[in-house]
mmCIF file of C-alpha atoms in Angstrom:
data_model
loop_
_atom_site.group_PDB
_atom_site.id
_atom_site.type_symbol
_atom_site.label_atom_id
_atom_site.label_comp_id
_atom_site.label_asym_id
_atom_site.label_seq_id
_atom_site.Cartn_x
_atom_site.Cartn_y
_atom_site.Cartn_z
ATOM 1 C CA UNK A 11 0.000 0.000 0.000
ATOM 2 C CA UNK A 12 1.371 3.142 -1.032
ATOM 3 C CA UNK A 13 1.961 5.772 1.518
ATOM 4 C CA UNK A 14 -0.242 8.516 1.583
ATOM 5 C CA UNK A 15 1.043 11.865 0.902
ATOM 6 C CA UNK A 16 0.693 13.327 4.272
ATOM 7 C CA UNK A 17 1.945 10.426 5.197
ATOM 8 C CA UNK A 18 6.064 12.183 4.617
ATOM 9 C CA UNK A 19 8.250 14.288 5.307
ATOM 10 C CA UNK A 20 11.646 15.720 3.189
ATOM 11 C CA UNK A 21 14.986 15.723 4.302
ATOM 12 C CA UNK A 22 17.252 17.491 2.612
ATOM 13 C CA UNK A 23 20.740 15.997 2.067
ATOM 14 C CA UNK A 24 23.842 17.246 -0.270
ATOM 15 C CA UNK A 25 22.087 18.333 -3.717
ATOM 16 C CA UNK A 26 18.763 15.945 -3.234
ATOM 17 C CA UNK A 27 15.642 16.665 -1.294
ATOM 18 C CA UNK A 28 14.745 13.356 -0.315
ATOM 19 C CA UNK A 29 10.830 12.367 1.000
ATOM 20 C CA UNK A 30 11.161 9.787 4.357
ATOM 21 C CA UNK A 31 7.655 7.753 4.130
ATOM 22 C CA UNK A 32 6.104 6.656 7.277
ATOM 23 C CA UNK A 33 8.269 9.125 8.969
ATOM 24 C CA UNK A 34 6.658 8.317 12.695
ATOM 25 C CA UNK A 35 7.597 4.544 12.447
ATOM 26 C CA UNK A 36 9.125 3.881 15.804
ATOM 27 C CA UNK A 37 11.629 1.518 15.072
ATOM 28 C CA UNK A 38 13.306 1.687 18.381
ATOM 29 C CA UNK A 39 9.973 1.222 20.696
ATOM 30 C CA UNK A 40 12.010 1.466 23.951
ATOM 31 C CA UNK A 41 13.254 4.798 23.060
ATOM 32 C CA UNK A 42 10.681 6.480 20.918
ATOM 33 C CA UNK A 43 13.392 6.841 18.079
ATOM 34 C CA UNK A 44 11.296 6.930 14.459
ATOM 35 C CA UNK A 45 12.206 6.597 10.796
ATOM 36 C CA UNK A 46 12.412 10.415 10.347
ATOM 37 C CA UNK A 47 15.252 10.050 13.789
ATOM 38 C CA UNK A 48 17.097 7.780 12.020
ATOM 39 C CA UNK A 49 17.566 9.593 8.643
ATOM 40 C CA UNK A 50 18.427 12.966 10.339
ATOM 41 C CA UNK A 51 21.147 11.092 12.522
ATOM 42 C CA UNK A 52 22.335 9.867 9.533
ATOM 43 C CA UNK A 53 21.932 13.012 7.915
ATOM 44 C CA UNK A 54 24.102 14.939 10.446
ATOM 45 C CA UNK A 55 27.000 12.283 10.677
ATOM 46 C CA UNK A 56 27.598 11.798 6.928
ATOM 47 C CA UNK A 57 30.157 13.638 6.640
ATOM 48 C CA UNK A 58 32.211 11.285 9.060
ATOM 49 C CA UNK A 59 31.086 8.287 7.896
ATOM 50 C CA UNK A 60 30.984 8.274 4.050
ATOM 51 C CA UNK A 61 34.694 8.186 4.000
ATOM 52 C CA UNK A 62 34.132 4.791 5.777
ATOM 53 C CA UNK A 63 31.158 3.405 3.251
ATOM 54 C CA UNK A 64 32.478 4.943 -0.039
ATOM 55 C CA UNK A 65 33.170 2.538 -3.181
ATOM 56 C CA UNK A 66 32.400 -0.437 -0.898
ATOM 57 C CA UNK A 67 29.874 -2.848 -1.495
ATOM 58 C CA UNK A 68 27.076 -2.802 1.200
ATOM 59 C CA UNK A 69 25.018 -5.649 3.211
ATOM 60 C CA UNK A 70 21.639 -3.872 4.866
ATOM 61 C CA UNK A 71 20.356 -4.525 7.882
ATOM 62 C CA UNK A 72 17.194 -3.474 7.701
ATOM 63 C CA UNK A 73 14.216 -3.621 10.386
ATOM 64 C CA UNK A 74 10.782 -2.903 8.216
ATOM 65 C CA UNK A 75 9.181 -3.257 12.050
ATOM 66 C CA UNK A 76 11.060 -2.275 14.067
ATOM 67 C CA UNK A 77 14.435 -4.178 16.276
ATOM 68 C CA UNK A 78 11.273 -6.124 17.625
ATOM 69 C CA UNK A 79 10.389 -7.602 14.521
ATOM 70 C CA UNK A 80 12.703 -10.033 12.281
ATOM 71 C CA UNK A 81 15.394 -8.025 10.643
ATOM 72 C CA UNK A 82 16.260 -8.246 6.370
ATOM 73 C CA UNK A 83 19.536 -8.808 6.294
ATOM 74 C CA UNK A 84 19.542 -7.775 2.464
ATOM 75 C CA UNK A 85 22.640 -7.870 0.026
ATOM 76 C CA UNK A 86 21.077 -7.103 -3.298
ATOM 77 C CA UNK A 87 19.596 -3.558 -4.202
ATOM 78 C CA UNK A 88 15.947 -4.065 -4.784
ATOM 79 C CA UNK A 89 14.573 -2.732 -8.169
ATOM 80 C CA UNK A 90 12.372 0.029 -6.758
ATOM 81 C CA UNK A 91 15.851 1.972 -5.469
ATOM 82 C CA UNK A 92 16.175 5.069 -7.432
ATOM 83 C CA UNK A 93 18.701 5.405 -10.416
ATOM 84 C CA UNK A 94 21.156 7.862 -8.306
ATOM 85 C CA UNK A 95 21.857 4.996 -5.832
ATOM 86 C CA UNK A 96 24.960 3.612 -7.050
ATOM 87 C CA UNK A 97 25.429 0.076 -7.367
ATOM 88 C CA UNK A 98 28.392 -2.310 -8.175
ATOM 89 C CA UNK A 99 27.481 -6.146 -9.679
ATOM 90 C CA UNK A 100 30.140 -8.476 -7.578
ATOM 91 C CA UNK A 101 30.823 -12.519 -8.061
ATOM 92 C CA UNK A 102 29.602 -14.488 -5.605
ATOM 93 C CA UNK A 103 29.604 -18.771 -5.131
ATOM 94 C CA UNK A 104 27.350 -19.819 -8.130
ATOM 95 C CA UNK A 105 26.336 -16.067 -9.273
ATOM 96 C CA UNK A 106 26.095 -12.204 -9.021
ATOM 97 C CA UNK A 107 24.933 -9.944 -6.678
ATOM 98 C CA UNK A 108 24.001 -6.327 -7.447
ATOM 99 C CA UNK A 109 25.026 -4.154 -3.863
ATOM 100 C CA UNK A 110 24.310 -0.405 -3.315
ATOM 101 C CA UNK A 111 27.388 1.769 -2.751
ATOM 102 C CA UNK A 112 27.017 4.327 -0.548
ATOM 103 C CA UNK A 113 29.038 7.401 -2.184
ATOM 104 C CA UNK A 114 26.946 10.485 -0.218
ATOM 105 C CA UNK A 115 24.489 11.709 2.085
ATOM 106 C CA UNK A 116 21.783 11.207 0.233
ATOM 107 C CA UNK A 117 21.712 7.649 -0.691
ATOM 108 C CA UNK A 118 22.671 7.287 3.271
ATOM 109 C CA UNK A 119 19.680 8.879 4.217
ATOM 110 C CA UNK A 120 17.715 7.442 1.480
ATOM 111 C CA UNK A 121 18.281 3.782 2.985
ATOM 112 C CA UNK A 122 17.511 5.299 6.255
ATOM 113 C CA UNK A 123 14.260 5.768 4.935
ATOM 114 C CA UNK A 124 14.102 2.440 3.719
ATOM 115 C CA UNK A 125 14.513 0.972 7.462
ATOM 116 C CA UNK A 126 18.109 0.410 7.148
ATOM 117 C CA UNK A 127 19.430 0.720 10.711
ATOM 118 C CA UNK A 128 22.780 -0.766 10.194
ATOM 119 C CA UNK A 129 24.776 -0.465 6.865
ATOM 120 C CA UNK A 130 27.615 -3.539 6.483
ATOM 121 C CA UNK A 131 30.200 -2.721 4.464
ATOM 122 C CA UNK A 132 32.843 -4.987 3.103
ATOM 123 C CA UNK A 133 36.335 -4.774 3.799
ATOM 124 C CA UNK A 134 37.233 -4.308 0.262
ATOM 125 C CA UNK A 135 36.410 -1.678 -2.631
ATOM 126 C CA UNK A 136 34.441 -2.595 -5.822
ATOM 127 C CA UNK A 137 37.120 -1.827 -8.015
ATOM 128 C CA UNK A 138 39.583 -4.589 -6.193
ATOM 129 C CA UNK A 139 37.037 -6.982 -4.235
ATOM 130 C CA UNK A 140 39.596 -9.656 -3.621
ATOM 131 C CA UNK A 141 42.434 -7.354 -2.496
ATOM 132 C CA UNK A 142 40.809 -5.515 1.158
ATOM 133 C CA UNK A 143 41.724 -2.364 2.320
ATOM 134 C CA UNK A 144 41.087 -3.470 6.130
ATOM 135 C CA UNK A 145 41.973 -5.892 8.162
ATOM 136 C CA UNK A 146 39.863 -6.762 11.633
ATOM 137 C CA UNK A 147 40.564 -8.246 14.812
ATOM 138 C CA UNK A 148 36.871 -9.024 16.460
ATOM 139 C CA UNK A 149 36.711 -8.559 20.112
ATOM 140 C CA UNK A 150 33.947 -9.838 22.308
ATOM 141 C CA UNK A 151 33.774 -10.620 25.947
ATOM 142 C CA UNK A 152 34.140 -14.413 27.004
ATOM 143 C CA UNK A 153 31.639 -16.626 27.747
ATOM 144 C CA UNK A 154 32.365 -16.393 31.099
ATOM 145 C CA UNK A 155 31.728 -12.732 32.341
ATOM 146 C CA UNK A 156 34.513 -11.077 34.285
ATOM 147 C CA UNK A 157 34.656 -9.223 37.451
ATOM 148 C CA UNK A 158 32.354 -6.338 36.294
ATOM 149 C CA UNK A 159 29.752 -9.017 35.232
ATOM 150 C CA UNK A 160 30.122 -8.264 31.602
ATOM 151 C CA UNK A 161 33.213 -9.456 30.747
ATOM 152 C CA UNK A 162 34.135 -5.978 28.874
ATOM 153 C CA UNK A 163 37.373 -5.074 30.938
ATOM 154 C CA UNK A 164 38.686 -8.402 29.372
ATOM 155 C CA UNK A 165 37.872 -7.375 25.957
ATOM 156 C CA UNK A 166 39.888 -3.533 26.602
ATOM 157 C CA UNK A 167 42.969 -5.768 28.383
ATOM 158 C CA UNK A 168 42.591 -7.789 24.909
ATOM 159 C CA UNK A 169 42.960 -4.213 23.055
ATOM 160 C CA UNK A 170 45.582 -3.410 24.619
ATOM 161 C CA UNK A 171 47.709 -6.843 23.743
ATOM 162 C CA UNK A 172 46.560 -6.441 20.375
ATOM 163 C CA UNK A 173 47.745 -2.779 19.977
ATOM 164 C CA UNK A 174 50.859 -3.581 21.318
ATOM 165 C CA UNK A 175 51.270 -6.678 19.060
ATOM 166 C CA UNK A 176 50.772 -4.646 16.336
ATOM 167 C CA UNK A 177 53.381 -1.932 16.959
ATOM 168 C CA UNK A 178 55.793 -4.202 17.514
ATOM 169 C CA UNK A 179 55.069 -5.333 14.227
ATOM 170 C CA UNK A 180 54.728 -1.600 12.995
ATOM 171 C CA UNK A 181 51.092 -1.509 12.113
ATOM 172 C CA UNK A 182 48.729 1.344 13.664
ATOM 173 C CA UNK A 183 45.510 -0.520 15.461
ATOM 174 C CA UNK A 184 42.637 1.282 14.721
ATOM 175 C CA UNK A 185 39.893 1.028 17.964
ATOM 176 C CA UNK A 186 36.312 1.025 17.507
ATOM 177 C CA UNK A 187 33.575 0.490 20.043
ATOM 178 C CA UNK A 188 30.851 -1.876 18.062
ATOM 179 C CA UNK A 189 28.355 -0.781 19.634
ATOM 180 C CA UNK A 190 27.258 -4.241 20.179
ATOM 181 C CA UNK A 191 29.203 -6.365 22.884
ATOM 182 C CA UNK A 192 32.841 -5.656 22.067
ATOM 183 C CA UNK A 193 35.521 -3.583 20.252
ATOM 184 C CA UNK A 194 37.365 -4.078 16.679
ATOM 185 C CA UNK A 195 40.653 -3.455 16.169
ATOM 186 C CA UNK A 196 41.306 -2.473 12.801
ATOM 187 C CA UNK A 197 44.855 -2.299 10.717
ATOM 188 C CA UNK A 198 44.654 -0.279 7.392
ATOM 189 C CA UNK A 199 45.936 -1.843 4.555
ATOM 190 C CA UNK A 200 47.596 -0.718 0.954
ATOM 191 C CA UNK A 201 45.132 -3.447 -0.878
ATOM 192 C CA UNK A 202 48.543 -5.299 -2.598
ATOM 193 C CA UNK A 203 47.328 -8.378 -0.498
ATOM 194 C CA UNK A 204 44.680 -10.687 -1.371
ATOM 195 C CA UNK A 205 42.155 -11.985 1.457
ATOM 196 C CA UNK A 206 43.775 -15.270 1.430
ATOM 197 C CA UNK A 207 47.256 -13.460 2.334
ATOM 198 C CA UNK A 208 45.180 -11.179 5.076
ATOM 199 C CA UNK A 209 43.572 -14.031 6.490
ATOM 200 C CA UNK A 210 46.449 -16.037 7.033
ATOM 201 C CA UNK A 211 48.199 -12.777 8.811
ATOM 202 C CA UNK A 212 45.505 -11.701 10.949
ATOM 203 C CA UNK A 213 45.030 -15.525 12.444
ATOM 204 C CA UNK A 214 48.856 -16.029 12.407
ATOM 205 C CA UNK A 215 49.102 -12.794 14.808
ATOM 206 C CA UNK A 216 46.031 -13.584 16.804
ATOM 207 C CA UNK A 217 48.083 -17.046 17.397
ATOM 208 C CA UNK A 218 50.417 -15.339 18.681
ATOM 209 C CA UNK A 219 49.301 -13.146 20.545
ATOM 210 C CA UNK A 220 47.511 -16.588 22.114
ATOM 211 C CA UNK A 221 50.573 -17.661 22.556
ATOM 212 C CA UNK A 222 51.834 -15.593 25.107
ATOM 213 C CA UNK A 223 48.350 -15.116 27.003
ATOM 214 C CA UNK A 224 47.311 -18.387 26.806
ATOM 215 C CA UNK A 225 45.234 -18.507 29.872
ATOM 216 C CA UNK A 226 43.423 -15.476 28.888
ATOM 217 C CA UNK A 227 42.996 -15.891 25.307
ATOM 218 C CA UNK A 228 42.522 -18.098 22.506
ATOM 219 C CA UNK A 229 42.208 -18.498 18.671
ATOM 220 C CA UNK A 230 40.083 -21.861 19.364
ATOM 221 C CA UNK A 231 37.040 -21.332 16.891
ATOM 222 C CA UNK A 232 34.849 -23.867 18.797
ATOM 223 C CA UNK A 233 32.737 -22.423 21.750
ATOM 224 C CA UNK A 234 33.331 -25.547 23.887
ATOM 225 C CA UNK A 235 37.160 -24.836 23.213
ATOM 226 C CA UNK A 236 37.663 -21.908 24.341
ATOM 227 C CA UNK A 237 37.215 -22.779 28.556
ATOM 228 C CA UNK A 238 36.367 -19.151 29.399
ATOM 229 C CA UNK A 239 38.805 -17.489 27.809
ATOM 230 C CA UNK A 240 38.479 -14.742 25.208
ATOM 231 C CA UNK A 241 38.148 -15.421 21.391
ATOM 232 C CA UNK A 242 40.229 -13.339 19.134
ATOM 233 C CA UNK A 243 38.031 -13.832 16.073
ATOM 234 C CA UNK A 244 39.986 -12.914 12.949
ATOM 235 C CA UNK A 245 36.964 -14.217 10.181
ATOM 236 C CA UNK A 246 35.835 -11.539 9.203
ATOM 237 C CA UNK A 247 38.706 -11.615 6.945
ATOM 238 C CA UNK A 248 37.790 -13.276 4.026
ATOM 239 C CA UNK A 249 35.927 -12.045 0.557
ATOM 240 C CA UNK A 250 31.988 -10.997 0.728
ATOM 241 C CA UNK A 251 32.372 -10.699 4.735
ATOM 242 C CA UNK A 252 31.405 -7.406 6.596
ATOM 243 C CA UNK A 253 32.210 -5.384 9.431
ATOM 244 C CA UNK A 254 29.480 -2.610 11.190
ATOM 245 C CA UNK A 255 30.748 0.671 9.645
ATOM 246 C CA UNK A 256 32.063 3.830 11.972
ATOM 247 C CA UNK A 257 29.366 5.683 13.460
ATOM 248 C CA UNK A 258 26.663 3.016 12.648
ATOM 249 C CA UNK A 259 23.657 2.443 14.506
ATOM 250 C CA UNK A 260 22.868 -0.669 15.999
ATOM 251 C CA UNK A 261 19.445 -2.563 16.088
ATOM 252 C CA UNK A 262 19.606 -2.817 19.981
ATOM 253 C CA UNK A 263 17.902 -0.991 23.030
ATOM 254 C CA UNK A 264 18.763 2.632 23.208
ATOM 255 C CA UNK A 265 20.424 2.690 19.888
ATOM 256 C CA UNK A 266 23.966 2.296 20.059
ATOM 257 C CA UNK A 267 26.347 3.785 17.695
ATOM 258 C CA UNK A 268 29.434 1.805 16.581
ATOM 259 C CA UNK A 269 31.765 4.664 17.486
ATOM 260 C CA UNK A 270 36.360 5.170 16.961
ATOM 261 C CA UNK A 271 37.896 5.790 20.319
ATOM 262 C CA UNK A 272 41.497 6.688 20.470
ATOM 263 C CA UNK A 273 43.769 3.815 22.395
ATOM 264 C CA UNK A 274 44.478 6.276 25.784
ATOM 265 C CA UNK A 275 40.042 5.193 26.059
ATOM 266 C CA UNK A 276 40.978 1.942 26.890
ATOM 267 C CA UNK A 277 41.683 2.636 30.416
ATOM 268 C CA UNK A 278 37.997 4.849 30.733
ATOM 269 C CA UNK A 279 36.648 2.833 33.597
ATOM 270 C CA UNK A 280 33.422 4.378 31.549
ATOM 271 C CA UNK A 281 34.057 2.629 28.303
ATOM 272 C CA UNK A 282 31.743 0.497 27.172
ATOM 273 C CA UNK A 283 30.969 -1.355 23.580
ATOM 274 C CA UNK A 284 27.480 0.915 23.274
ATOM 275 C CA UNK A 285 28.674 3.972 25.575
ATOM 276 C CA UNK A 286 27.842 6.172 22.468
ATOM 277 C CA UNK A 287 24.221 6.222 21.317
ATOM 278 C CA UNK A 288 22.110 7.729 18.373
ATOM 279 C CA UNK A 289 21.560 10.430 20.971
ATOM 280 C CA UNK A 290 24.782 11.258 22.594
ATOM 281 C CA UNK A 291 27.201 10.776 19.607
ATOM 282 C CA UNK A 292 27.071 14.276 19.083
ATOM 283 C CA UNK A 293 29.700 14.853 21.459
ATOM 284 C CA UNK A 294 32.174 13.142 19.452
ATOM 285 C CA UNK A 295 32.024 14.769 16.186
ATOM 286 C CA UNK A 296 34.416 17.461 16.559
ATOM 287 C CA UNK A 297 37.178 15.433 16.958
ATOM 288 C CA UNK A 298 38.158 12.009 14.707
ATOM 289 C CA UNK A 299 40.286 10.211 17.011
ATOM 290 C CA UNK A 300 41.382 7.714 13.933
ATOM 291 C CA UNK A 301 43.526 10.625 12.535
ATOM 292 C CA UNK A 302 45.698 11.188 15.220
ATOM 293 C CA UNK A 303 46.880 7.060 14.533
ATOM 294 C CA UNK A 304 46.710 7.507 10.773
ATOM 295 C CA UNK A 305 44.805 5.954 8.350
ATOM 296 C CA UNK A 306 47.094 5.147 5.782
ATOM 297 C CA UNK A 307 47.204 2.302 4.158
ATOM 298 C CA UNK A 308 50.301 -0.384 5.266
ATOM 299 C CA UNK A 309 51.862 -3.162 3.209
ATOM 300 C CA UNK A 310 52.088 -6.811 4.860
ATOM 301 C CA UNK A 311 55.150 -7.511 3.711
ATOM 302 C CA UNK A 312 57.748 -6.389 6.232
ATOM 303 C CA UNK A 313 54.977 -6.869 9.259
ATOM 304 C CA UNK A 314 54.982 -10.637 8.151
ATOM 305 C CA UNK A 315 58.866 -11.067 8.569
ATOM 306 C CA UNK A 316 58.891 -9.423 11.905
ATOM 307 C CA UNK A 317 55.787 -11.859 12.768
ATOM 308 C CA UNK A 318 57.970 -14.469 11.583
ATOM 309 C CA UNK A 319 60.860 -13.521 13.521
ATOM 310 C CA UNK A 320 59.052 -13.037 16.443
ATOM 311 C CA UNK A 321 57.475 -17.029 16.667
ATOM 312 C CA UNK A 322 60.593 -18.706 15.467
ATOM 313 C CA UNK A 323 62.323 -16.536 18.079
ATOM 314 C CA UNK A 324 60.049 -18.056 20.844
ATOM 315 C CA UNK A 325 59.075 -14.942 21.950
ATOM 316 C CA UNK A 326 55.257 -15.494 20.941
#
């Protein structure tokens, strides 16, 4: 049924005046956030987060009734999207699939307006699919909680190892709250490697880094496994896999925002994976703590020898 006219209201974002139908929908019913909410925060935080979506190839995660209701998690661009919304036709197992591209504001708000509460991009651009850009170390609390009954102050100790792995290795770690359960630690990446070559570096390090915390952590991909300790989950490395983009919201009570923290955050006895929130993300707009660590992409090649040297050496 097609909305009635009265029925919408226009949001205007970069060159396009774009019409949000249905714009009372609560989609968040425990917080009164609507349709209309959701395109104006996405409106107003475009210009930090397009840099993140831009030529990537998009999985939507959208929530037609709400984060009560059973979400579309929706890869190919339905035929009803308007011709501006750039898409990019991608190989998968046994086909194609056609995915939006989300190049500006507009098409960001646009799938607002569709119900799109969380945009998945990959972790490679459409022009080189099989060569990614990022690289992500995935960290959630343990089964077993910790001493703050949430197990979060293992996942920051986690960050911290990781970070320090890394610069040993001379890569920059990139934080992120997810605003989920955990935190990602992300290494930018010059795209020479394939995901084959990224995967096998990214689980090499996390064995590592296993290695020398072996009672705290563990590469072990089977729940039963793992005994409590953490999982450094390095999967998310592979072709047609996503990760939640910067400053996306999440389809959870009070709408958490997946949000960049800057490594000196870790030791915020306030931190928290969904401390940030459609709401109070304001606050953290004036300042991009990503670009005091750099964001420049790194080559593998001399971080693998020093990973190399570091295992046969013992010392992982």
């Amino acid at each position: 049924m097609t909305a009635k006219r009265t029925d919408v209201r226009k949001v205007r974002a970069g060159r396009r005046t774009l019409e949000i139908s249905r714009p009372e929908k609560v989609l968040f019913p425990d917080d009164g956030i609507t349709k209309f909410d959701l395109a104006e925060y996405y409106r107003a935080v475009s210009r930090r987060m397009i840099p993140h979506l831009r030529d990537r190839p998009l999985m939507m995660e959208r929530h037609p009734d709400g984060i009560g209701g059973k979400p579309l998690m929706q890869k190919n661009a339905p035929d009803y999207f308007p011709d501006w919304v750039r898409r990019a036709v991608l190989p998968k197992e046994g086909g194609k699939v056609t995915h939006v591209v989300c190049d500006d504001t507009a098409t960001l708000v646009y799938l607002a307006g569709q119900a799109c509460v969380t945009p998945h991009p990959w972790l490679s651009r459409v022009d080189r699919p099989d060569h990614p850009d990022r690289l992500v170390f995935d960290l959630d609390p343990p089964e077993k909680p910790g001493a703050d009954g949430s197990g979060f102050e293992e996942v920051r100790w986690a960050a911290r190892r990781m970070c320090g792995l890394l610069g040993e290795l001379g890569l920059p770690g990139l934080l992120m709250t997810t605003g989920s359960r955990g935190l990602h630690v992300i290494v930018p990446l010059d795209r020479r490697a394939d995901f084959d070559s990224v995967r096998a570096f990214a689980r090499d390090a996390a064995d590592a880094l296993a290695a020398r915390h072996p009672d705290r952590l563990t590469t072990a991909a089977r729940k039963a496994a793992r005994r409590g300790r953490l999982y450094l989950d390095t999967q998310r490395n592979a072709y047609a896999q996503t990760a939640v983009a910067p400053y996306a919201v999440r389809a959870r009570p009070g709408a958490p925002v997946a949000t960049p923290i800057d490594g000196a955050e870790l030791d915020d006895p306030e931190l928290t994976a969904d401390r940030w929130t459609l709401r109070t993300i304001e606050e953290r707009l004036s300042d991009d703590p990503w670009a005091r660590t750099g964001t420049r992409g790194r080559s593998l090649r001399t971080p693998r020898r020093r990973l190399e040297r570091l295992t046969e050496g013992g010392s992982g």
